[in-house]
Short mmCIF file of C-alpha atoms in Angstrom, two decimals:
data_model
loop_
_atom_site.label_atom_id
_atom_site.label_comp_id
_atom_site.label_asym_id
_atom_site.label_seq_id
_atom_site.Cartn_x
_atom_site.Cartn_y
_atom_site.Cartn_z
CA MET A 23 203.93 -164.96 179.68
CA ILE A 24 205.20 -162.92 182.60
CA ASP A 25 206.06 -164.77 185.81
CA LEU A 26 202.74 -164.80 187.70
CA LYS A 27 204.43 -165.86 190.94
CA LEU A 28 206.78 -162.88 190.68
CA LEU A 29 203.87 -160.60 189.88
CA GLN A 30 201.97 -161.84 192.94
CA LYS A 31 205.05 -161.63 195.17
CA ASP A 32 206.18 -158.16 194.07
CA PHE A 33 203.21 -156.60 192.29
CA GLU A 34 204.36 -153.00 192.61
CA SER A 35 207.83 -153.60 191.14
CA VAL A 36 206.53 -155.64 188.21
CA SER A 37 203.77 -153.10 187.59
CA ALA A 38 206.34 -150.29 187.47
CA LYS A 39 208.29 -152.16 184.78
CA LEU A 40 205.17 -152.89 182.75
CA THR A 41 204.11 -149.25 183.01
CA ARG A 42 207.43 -148.30 181.37
CA LYS A 43 206.29 -150.38 178.39
CA GLY A 44 202.96 -148.58 178.19
CA VAL A 45 200.72 -151.14 179.90
CA ARG A 46 197.51 -149.40 180.99
CA THR A 47 196.83 -148.95 184.69
CA ASP A 48 193.32 -150.41 184.31
CA LEU A 49 194.83 -153.66 182.95
CA LEU A 50 197.20 -153.83 185.90
CA SER A 51 194.28 -153.19 188.27
CA SER A 52 192.33 -156.01 186.61
CA LEU A 53 195.30 -158.32 187.09
CA LYS A 54 195.40 -157.45 190.77
CA GLU A 55 191.67 -158.13 191.09
CA LYS A 56 192.08 -161.52 189.38
CA PHE A 57 194.88 -162.38 191.82
CA GLU A 58 192.69 -161.44 194.79
CA ALA A 59 189.76 -163.47 193.41
CA LEU A 60 192.01 -166.51 192.94
CA LYS A 61 193.49 -166.06 196.41
CA GLU A 62 189.98 -165.93 197.92
CA ALA A 63 188.89 -169.03 195.97
CA LYS A 64 191.96 -170.93 197.20
CA ALA A 65 191.24 -169.90 200.79
CA VAL A 66 187.64 -171.16 200.54
CA PHE A 67 188.81 -174.45 199.06
CA GLU A 68 191.51 -174.94 201.70
CA SER A 69 188.99 -174.22 204.50
CA LEU A 70 186.51 -176.73 203.11
CA GLN A 71 189.26 -179.29 202.56
CA ALA A 72 190.45 -178.86 206.13
CA ALA A 73 186.89 -179.41 207.36
CA GLN A 74 186.67 -182.54 205.19
CA ASN A 75 189.90 -183.91 206.66
CA ALA A 76 188.68 -183.18 210.19
CA MET A 77 185.37 -184.97 209.58
CA SER A 78 187.18 -187.95 208.09
CA LYS A 79 189.10 -188.32 211.34
CA GLU A 80 185.82 -188.16 213.24
CA PHE A 81 184.60 -191.24 211.38
CA GLY A 82 187.31 -193.30 213.06
CA VAL A 83 186.40 -191.96 216.48
CA TYR A 84 182.68 -192.56 215.92
CA LYS A 85 183.29 -196.14 214.84
CA ARG A 86 185.55 -196.92 217.82
CA GLU A 87 182.97 -195.45 220.20
CA GLY A 88 180.03 -197.07 218.40
CA LYS A 89 178.28 -193.79 217.69
CA ASP A 90 175.67 -193.22 214.99
CA ILE A 91 177.45 -191.81 211.90
CA SER A 92 174.38 -190.83 209.88
CA GLU A 93 174.48 -187.15 210.85
CA LEU A 94 178.26 -186.99 210.30
CA LYS A 95 177.91 -188.71 206.92
CA ALA A 96 175.29 -186.15 205.87
CA ARG A 97 177.65 -183.33 206.82
CA VAL A 98 180.52 -185.00 204.93
CA ASP A 99 178.38 -185.47 201.81
CA THR A 100 177.28 -181.82 201.92
CA ASN A 101 180.86 -180.65 202.37
CA LYS A 102 182.01 -182.85 199.47
CA LEU A 103 179.66 -180.98 197.19
CA LYS A 104 181.02 -177.68 198.48
CA VAL A 105 184.60 -178.87 197.91
CA SER A 106 183.71 -179.89 194.36
CA ASP A 107 182.17 -176.46 193.71
CA ALA A 108 185.21 -174.76 195.28
CA ILE A 109 187.58 -176.70 193.01
CA GLU A 110 185.59 -175.59 189.95
CA ILE A 111 185.55 -171.95 191.09
CA GLN A 112 189.29 -172.07 191.77
CA ARG A 113 189.88 -173.52 188.27
CA GLU A 114 187.76 -170.78 186.69
CA ARG A 115 189.61 -168.06 188.60
CA GLN A 116 192.96 -169.54 187.54
CA GLU A 117 191.89 -169.62 183.88
CA GLU A 118 190.62 -166.02 184.07
CA LEU A 119 193.94 -164.87 185.51
CA GLU A 120 195.99 -166.75 182.90
CA ALA A 121 193.77 -165.52 180.03
CA LEU A 122 194.31 -161.92 181.12
CA ALA A 123 198.03 -162.50 181.69
CA MET A 124 198.33 -163.74 178.07
CA THR A 125 197.51 -160.17 176.94
CA VAL A 126 200.25 -158.63 179.08
CA PRO A 127 203.60 -157.93 177.33
CA ASN A 128 207.03 -158.90 178.58
CA MET A 129 208.80 -156.69 181.09
CA PRO A 130 211.57 -154.55 179.60
CA ASP A 131 215.10 -155.00 180.87
CA ASP A 132 216.43 -152.19 183.06
CA THR A 133 218.92 -151.32 180.29
CA VAL A 134 216.13 -150.45 177.82
CA PRO A 135 215.91 -146.66 177.40
CA ASP A 136 212.60 -145.00 178.19
CA GLY A 137 210.76 -143.49 175.23
CA ALA A 138 207.40 -143.08 173.52
CA ASP A 139 208.17 -144.36 170.01
CA GLU A 140 210.86 -144.99 167.38
CA ASN A 141 212.01 -141.39 167.62
CA ASP A 142 213.36 -142.15 171.10
CA ASN A 143 215.45 -145.16 170.05
CA VAL A 144 219.19 -144.89 170.72
CA VAL A 145 221.79 -145.40 167.98
CA ILE A 146 224.52 -147.74 169.24
CA SER A 147 226.92 -147.65 166.29
CA LYS A 148 227.19 -147.21 162.53
CA VAL A 149 228.86 -149.69 160.18
CA LEU A 150 230.24 -148.61 156.78
CA THR A 151 229.92 -145.12 155.37
CA PRO A 152 227.10 -144.43 152.92
CA LYS A 153 228.26 -143.84 149.34
CA GLU A 154 228.09 -140.31 147.96
CA PHE A 155 226.35 -140.10 144.59
CA ASN A 156 227.04 -137.44 141.96
CA PHE A 157 223.43 -137.79 140.82
CA THR A 158 220.07 -138.00 142.56
CA PRO A 159 219.65 -141.69 143.54
CA LYS A 160 216.41 -143.36 142.58
CA GLU A 161 214.11 -145.30 144.85
CA HIS A 162 214.01 -149.06 144.49
CA TRP A 163 210.64 -149.32 142.71
CA GLU A 164 211.96 -147.13 139.87
CA LEU A 165 215.12 -149.23 139.58
CA ALA A 166 213.14 -152.50 139.81
CA GLU A 167 210.82 -151.50 136.98
CA GLN A 168 213.62 -150.01 134.87
CA ASN A 169 215.66 -153.24 135.09
CA GLY A 170 212.66 -155.55 134.79
CA TRP A 171 213.41 -157.16 138.14
CA ILE A 172 210.06 -156.67 139.91
CA ASP A 173 206.54 -156.18 138.56
CA PHE A 174 204.20 -154.62 141.11
CA GLU A 175 201.17 -154.36 138.81
CA ARG A 176 201.14 -158.08 138.03
CA GLY A 177 201.37 -158.84 141.73
CA VAL A 178 198.21 -156.83 142.29
CA LYS A 179 196.52 -158.48 139.28
CA ILE A 180 197.01 -162.04 140.50
CA ALA A 181 196.51 -161.27 144.21
CA THR A 182 195.87 -157.79 145.66
CA SER A 183 197.81 -154.74 146.77
CA ARG A 184 201.13 -155.26 148.59
CA PHE A 185 202.04 -158.29 146.48
CA SER A 186 204.70 -158.33 143.75
CA VAL A 187 206.30 -160.66 141.21
CA SER A 188 210.06 -160.98 140.68
CA PHE A 189 211.48 -161.69 137.23
CA GLY A 190 214.89 -162.62 135.86
CA MET A 191 217.77 -161.20 137.85
CA GLY A 192 215.37 -159.99 140.55
CA ALA A 193 214.17 -163.55 141.17
CA ARG A 194 217.70 -164.94 140.91
CA LEU A 195 219.00 -162.39 143.41
CA GLU A 196 216.32 -163.32 145.92
CA ARG A 197 217.32 -166.97 145.67
CA ALA A 198 221.02 -166.05 145.86
CA LEU A 199 220.42 -163.96 148.98
CA ILE A 200 218.53 -166.79 150.68
CA ASN A 201 221.30 -169.30 149.97
CA PHE A 202 224.05 -166.85 150.95
CA MET A 203 222.34 -165.99 154.26
CA LEU A 204 221.69 -169.63 155.16
CA ASP A 205 225.30 -170.59 154.36
CA PHE A 206 226.61 -167.62 156.35
CA ASN A 207 224.47 -168.47 159.38
CA ARG A 208 225.38 -172.16 159.21
CA GLU A 209 229.08 -171.26 159.24
CA ARG A 210 228.40 -169.21 162.39
CA GLY A 211 227.02 -172.28 164.15
CA PHE A 212 223.29 -172.04 163.42
CA GLU A 213 221.77 -175.35 162.35
CA GLU A 214 219.60 -175.09 159.24
CA VAL A 215 216.01 -176.28 159.64
CA SER A 216 213.04 -176.35 157.28
CA VAL A 217 209.65 -175.84 158.87
CA PRO A 218 205.95 -175.66 157.87
CA ALA A 219 204.44 -172.37 156.71
CA LEU A 220 201.26 -173.24 158.63
CA VAL A 221 201.07 -173.43 162.42
CA ASN A 222 198.34 -174.08 164.97
CA ARG A 223 196.94 -171.66 167.53
CA GLN A 224 199.02 -173.09 170.37
CA SER A 225 202.25 -172.29 168.52
CA LEU A 226 201.23 -168.67 167.96
CA GLU A 227 200.20 -168.37 171.60
CA GLY A 228 203.57 -169.82 172.59
CA THR A 229 205.58 -167.10 170.87
CA GLY A 230 203.15 -164.29 171.73
CA GLN A 231 201.44 -163.49 168.42
CA LEU A 232 198.12 -164.67 169.86
CA PRO A 233 195.81 -163.55 171.26
CA LYS A 234 196.93 -159.93 170.79
CA PHE A 235 197.78 -159.87 167.06
CA GLU A 236 195.14 -162.15 165.53
CA ASP A 237 193.91 -159.37 163.20
CA ASP A 238 197.33 -159.30 161.53
CA LEU A 239 197.36 -163.04 160.74
CA TYR A 240 196.00 -165.01 157.80
CA LYS A 241 193.78 -167.81 159.14
CA ILE A 242 192.74 -170.93 157.23
CA GLU A 243 188.94 -170.95 157.14
CA GLY A 244 187.38 -173.79 159.10
CA GLN A 245 190.68 -174.83 160.73
CA GLU A 246 192.79 -173.67 163.65
CA LEU A 247 195.73 -173.12 161.30
CA PHE A 248 197.45 -169.85 160.40
CA LEU A 249 200.06 -168.79 157.83
CA ILE A 250 203.22 -167.91 159.70
CA PRO A 251 204.16 -164.22 160.17
CA THR A 252 207.79 -165.26 160.77
CA ALA A 253 209.84 -168.46 161.08
CA GLU A 254 210.32 -167.56 164.75
CA VAL A 255 206.94 -169.21 165.44
CA PRO A 256 207.50 -172.75 164.09
CA VAL A 257 211.22 -172.88 164.94
CA THR A 258 210.80 -171.81 168.58
CA ASN A 259 207.86 -174.18 169.02
CA LEU A 260 209.87 -177.17 167.81
CA TYR A 261 210.64 -177.64 171.50
CA SER A 262 207.33 -176.59 173.06
CA ASP A 263 206.20 -178.65 176.06
CA GLU A 264 209.62 -180.32 176.29
CA ILE A 265 212.33 -180.57 178.92
CA LEU A 266 215.79 -180.24 177.37
CA LEU A 267 219.11 -181.28 178.87
CA SER A 268 221.45 -178.44 179.81
CA ASP A 269 224.27 -179.91 177.69
CA GLU A 270 221.97 -179.66 174.64
CA LEU A 271 221.96 -175.88 175.00
CA PRO A 272 222.30 -173.49 173.38
CA LYS A 273 220.27 -174.64 170.40
CA ARG A 274 220.98 -172.20 167.56
CA MET A 275 218.89 -172.53 164.41
CA THR A 276 218.34 -170.74 161.12
CA ALA A 277 215.46 -171.14 158.68
CA TYR A 278 214.23 -169.66 155.43
CA THR A 279 210.46 -169.23 155.04
CA SER A 280 207.93 -167.13 153.27
CA CYS A 281 206.12 -164.92 155.79
CA PHE A 282 202.54 -163.63 155.66
CA ARG A 283 201.13 -160.55 157.37
CA LYS A 284 197.95 -158.58 156.79
CA GLU A 285 199.75 -155.40 157.90
CA ALA A 286 196.43 -154.39 159.49
CA GLY A 287 198.05 -151.55 161.41
CA ALA A 288 200.06 -150.21 158.47
CA ALA A 289 197.34 -148.56 156.41
CA GLY A 290 198.83 -145.84 154.23
CA ARG A 291 202.44 -146.71 155.13
CA ASP A 292 204.95 -147.80 152.47
CA THR A 293 202.22 -148.43 149.91
CA ARG A 294 204.76 -148.42 147.07
CA GLY A 295 207.52 -150.94 146.59
CA MET A 296 208.69 -153.89 148.65
CA ILE A 297 209.20 -152.44 152.12
CA ARG A 298 205.87 -153.61 153.54
CA GLN A 299 204.34 -156.58 151.71
CA HIS A 300 201.69 -159.14 152.66
CA GLN A 301 204.02 -161.96 151.60
CA PHE A 302 207.80 -161.76 151.85
CA HIS A 303 210.85 -163.99 152.22
CA LYS A 304 212.99 -163.98 155.34
CA VAL A 305 215.88 -165.89 156.84
CA GLU A 306 215.49 -166.15 160.60
CA LEU A 307 217.77 -166.83 163.54
CA VAL A 308 216.35 -168.54 166.64
CA ALA A 309 218.17 -169.58 169.80
CA ILE A 310 217.09 -171.54 172.87
CA THR A 311 219.49 -171.32 175.75
CA THR A 312 219.99 -171.00 179.49
CA PRO A 313 219.45 -167.67 181.27
CA ASP A 314 223.15 -167.26 182.07
CA THR A 315 224.21 -167.58 178.40
CA SER A 316 221.37 -165.74 176.65
CA GLU A 317 223.14 -162.36 176.48
CA ALA A 318 226.25 -163.92 174.95
CA VAL A 319 224.08 -165.65 172.34
CA PHE A 320 222.23 -162.37 171.74
CA THR A 321 225.54 -160.64 170.98
CA GLN A 322 226.45 -163.43 168.53
CA MET A 323 223.12 -163.06 166.73
CA VAL A 324 223.47 -159.29 166.35
CA ALA A 325 227.01 -159.72 165.04
CA CYS A 326 225.88 -162.40 162.57
CA ALA A 327 223.17 -160.21 161.03
CA SER A 328 225.45 -157.16 160.97
CA ASP A 329 228.28 -159.10 159.34
CA ILE A 330 225.96 -160.26 156.55
CA LEU A 331 225.14 -156.63 155.76
CA THR A 332 228.84 -155.77 155.86
CA ALA A 333 229.64 -158.66 153.49
CA LEU A 334 226.97 -157.30 151.14
CA GLU A 335 228.65 -153.86 151.32
CA LEU A 336 225.52 -152.27 152.80
CA PRO A 337 225.93 -149.37 155.26
CA HIS A 338 223.82 -149.87 158.36
CA ARG A 339 223.46 -148.92 161.98
CA LEU A 340 222.61 -150.71 165.22
CA VAL A 341 219.80 -149.22 167.31
CA ASN A 342 218.71 -149.95 170.89
CA LEU A 343 214.90 -149.85 170.95
CA CYS A 344 213.20 -147.77 173.64
CA THR A 345 210.31 -149.01 175.79
CA GLY A 346 207.69 -147.44 173.52
CA ASP A 347 208.99 -149.22 170.41
CA LEU A 348 209.77 -152.56 172.03
CA GLY A 349 207.86 -155.59 170.76
CA PHE A 350 205.23 -157.43 172.79
CA GLY A 351 207.43 -160.38 173.76
CA ALA A 352 210.83 -158.67 173.86
CA ALA A 353 212.79 -157.86 177.01
CA HIS A 354 215.22 -155.91 174.85
CA THR A 355 215.86 -155.51 171.13
CA THR A 356 218.61 -154.30 168.84
CA ASP A 357 217.38 -153.21 165.41
CA LEU A 358 219.62 -153.21 162.37
CA GLU A 359 218.72 -150.39 160.00
CA VAL A 360 220.14 -150.34 156.47
CA TRP A 361 220.89 -147.12 154.60
CA LEU A 362 218.61 -146.48 151.60
CA PRO A 363 219.99 -143.59 149.53
CA GLY A 364 216.83 -143.38 147.39
CA GLN A 365 214.83 -142.66 150.54
CA ASN A 366 217.73 -140.81 152.17
CA GLN A 367 217.21 -142.60 155.46
CA TYR A 368 217.96 -145.73 157.45
CA ARG A 369 215.20 -148.38 157.44
CA GLU A 370 214.77 -151.44 159.64
CA ILE A 371 215.98 -154.67 158.06
CA SER A 372 216.35 -156.84 161.17
CA SER A 373 215.25 -156.97 164.80
CA ILE A 374 217.19 -159.18 167.21
CA SER A 375 215.29 -159.77 170.46
CA ASN A 376 215.91 -161.53 173.74
CA THR A 377 212.54 -162.57 175.20
CA ARG A 378 214.13 -164.02 178.37
CA ASP A 379 211.71 -166.71 179.68
CA PHE A 380 208.55 -164.96 178.39
CA GLN A 381 207.98 -167.26 175.40
CA ALA A 382 209.29 -170.29 177.28
CA ARG A 383 206.57 -169.91 179.93
CA ARG A 384 203.86 -169.73 177.27
CA ALA A 385 205.29 -172.60 175.19
CA LYS A 386 206.41 -174.61 178.25
CA ILE A 387 210.03 -175.03 177.13
CA ARG A 388 212.22 -176.04 180.06
CA TYR A 389 215.65 -177.48 180.73
CA LYS A 390 217.00 -179.70 183.47
CA ASN A 391 219.19 -177.62 185.78
CA GLY A 392 220.52 -180.15 188.27
CA LYS A 393 217.45 -181.66 189.94
CA LYS A 394 215.17 -178.75 188.95
CA ASN A 395 213.35 -178.03 185.71
CA GLU A 396 213.65 -174.36 184.80
CA PHE A 397 212.46 -172.24 181.89
CA VAL A 398 214.88 -171.58 179.03
CA ASN A 399 215.50 -168.20 177.42
CA THR A 400 214.48 -167.80 173.76
CA LEU A 401 215.89 -165.34 171.24
CA ASN A 402 214.98 -164.53 167.65
CA GLY A 403 215.97 -162.19 164.86
CA SER A 404 215.86 -161.60 161.11
CA SER A 405 219.00 -162.50 159.24
CA LEU A 406 217.71 -160.95 157.04
CA ALA A 407 214.46 -159.81 155.44
CA VAL A 408 215.20 -160.80 151.84
CA GLY A 409 213.02 -158.23 150.08
CA ARG A 410 214.42 -155.33 152.08
CA THR A 411 217.95 -156.59 151.46
CA LEU A 412 217.23 -156.61 147.73
CA VAL A 413 215.89 -153.07 148.06
CA ALA A 414 219.12 -152.01 149.77
CA ILE A 415 221.27 -153.65 147.08
CA MET A 416 219.33 -151.85 144.34
CA GLU A 417 219.50 -148.43 145.95
CA ASN A 418 223.12 -148.63 147.16
CA GLY A 419 224.45 -150.34 144.04
CA GLN A 420 222.74 -148.12 141.46
CA ASN A 421 224.56 -146.23 138.75
CA GLU A 422 223.48 -143.05 136.99
CA ASP A 423 222.17 -145.00 133.99
CA GLY A 424 219.98 -147.13 136.28
CA SER A 425 222.14 -150.24 136.12
CA ILE A 426 222.91 -151.97 139.42
CA ASP A 427 226.23 -153.33 140.70
CA ILE A 428 225.95 -156.77 142.34
CA PRO A 429 227.85 -157.37 145.64
CA GLU A 430 230.90 -159.55 145.09
CA VAL A 431 229.83 -162.19 147.66
CA LEU A 432 226.66 -162.93 145.67
CA LYS A 433 228.34 -163.44 142.32
CA PRO A 434 229.28 -167.11 142.93
CA TYR A 435 225.61 -167.80 143.78
CA LEU A 436 224.64 -166.25 140.42
CA GLY A 437 227.27 -168.09 138.36
CA MET A 438 229.00 -164.74 137.68
#
């Protein structure tokens, strides 16, 4: 959640930053109205409380002077009721403000380029040169079916569209990739954790998926439990409502999970193949750290994901997302896009984001900074999306006869 005190103190500046991210002016106006309503409610309460304090002092005077206190007591009792009502109104106004603030995205950093959508993202650098083929490269679904690695029709038969089943080497490669990525991340200082695939509403609110993206989540009927859209949710919330010691930070973690998304806003996009599935495997990086070290940790996370792609011999590029393509909770994001020769384009395979203290405010994750408790910074990123990595291996490693060369670093994981 954005800093409400900062918003109240410098509304125009914060509004200007949120406008860069596409926040509607009517939402900002509503926020301002909620602030004014809360301010008015506080003023009424403080006035009534001051009157209550003054009348309490009068009791002492009346008793010393032997005056009749019946009229004063009646006034005090009436004012008590007004104070009680004022407290309730103030609470309601505070809840209304916070509920609206939960729908407001994070402010973008000043370094984030302005732009409307992904077409305005800025390429930072390219890593490895795409291979030149002396034949027309096939797309991954052709290669998967030809080699018997993935069966899309059986996925639909046992579930619905956007599900698939891996067989043989396809299944073994997925497992090899998961183990390779976890080992790689652990060697880079990220502690491996294993977390539930179901989380409660509070956890999803903490990392910003709720309330805005509820339509994209799978909910367990009759329970306030949801299938996770990413390991970012359970891993970040491991420390929700806690106060950490500064010497415990940074906490750097990595986790493998299956992820579940309805892809409600992706109708008609990537309907073939494994690019956009309802269930997919992913290895995630999550960091919890202090504000002064979060950018250094962010750089480490980007390097870690990029180095995995390099080790897998996959050409890719690093992209700085513009304001129009920036995620709800992100202050800034670097995307890693892998080259897919079958599609003849780069496609996103990882997003590394620094959310600053946005998630920490929602999840109440703090650290002890001297005598003060302050909010941590949280960071997250894919390292990597397993299905998309398998897609990239198939398309970049393909031969003219349809066979696929396996990256050398995976061979020990396959007993090759």
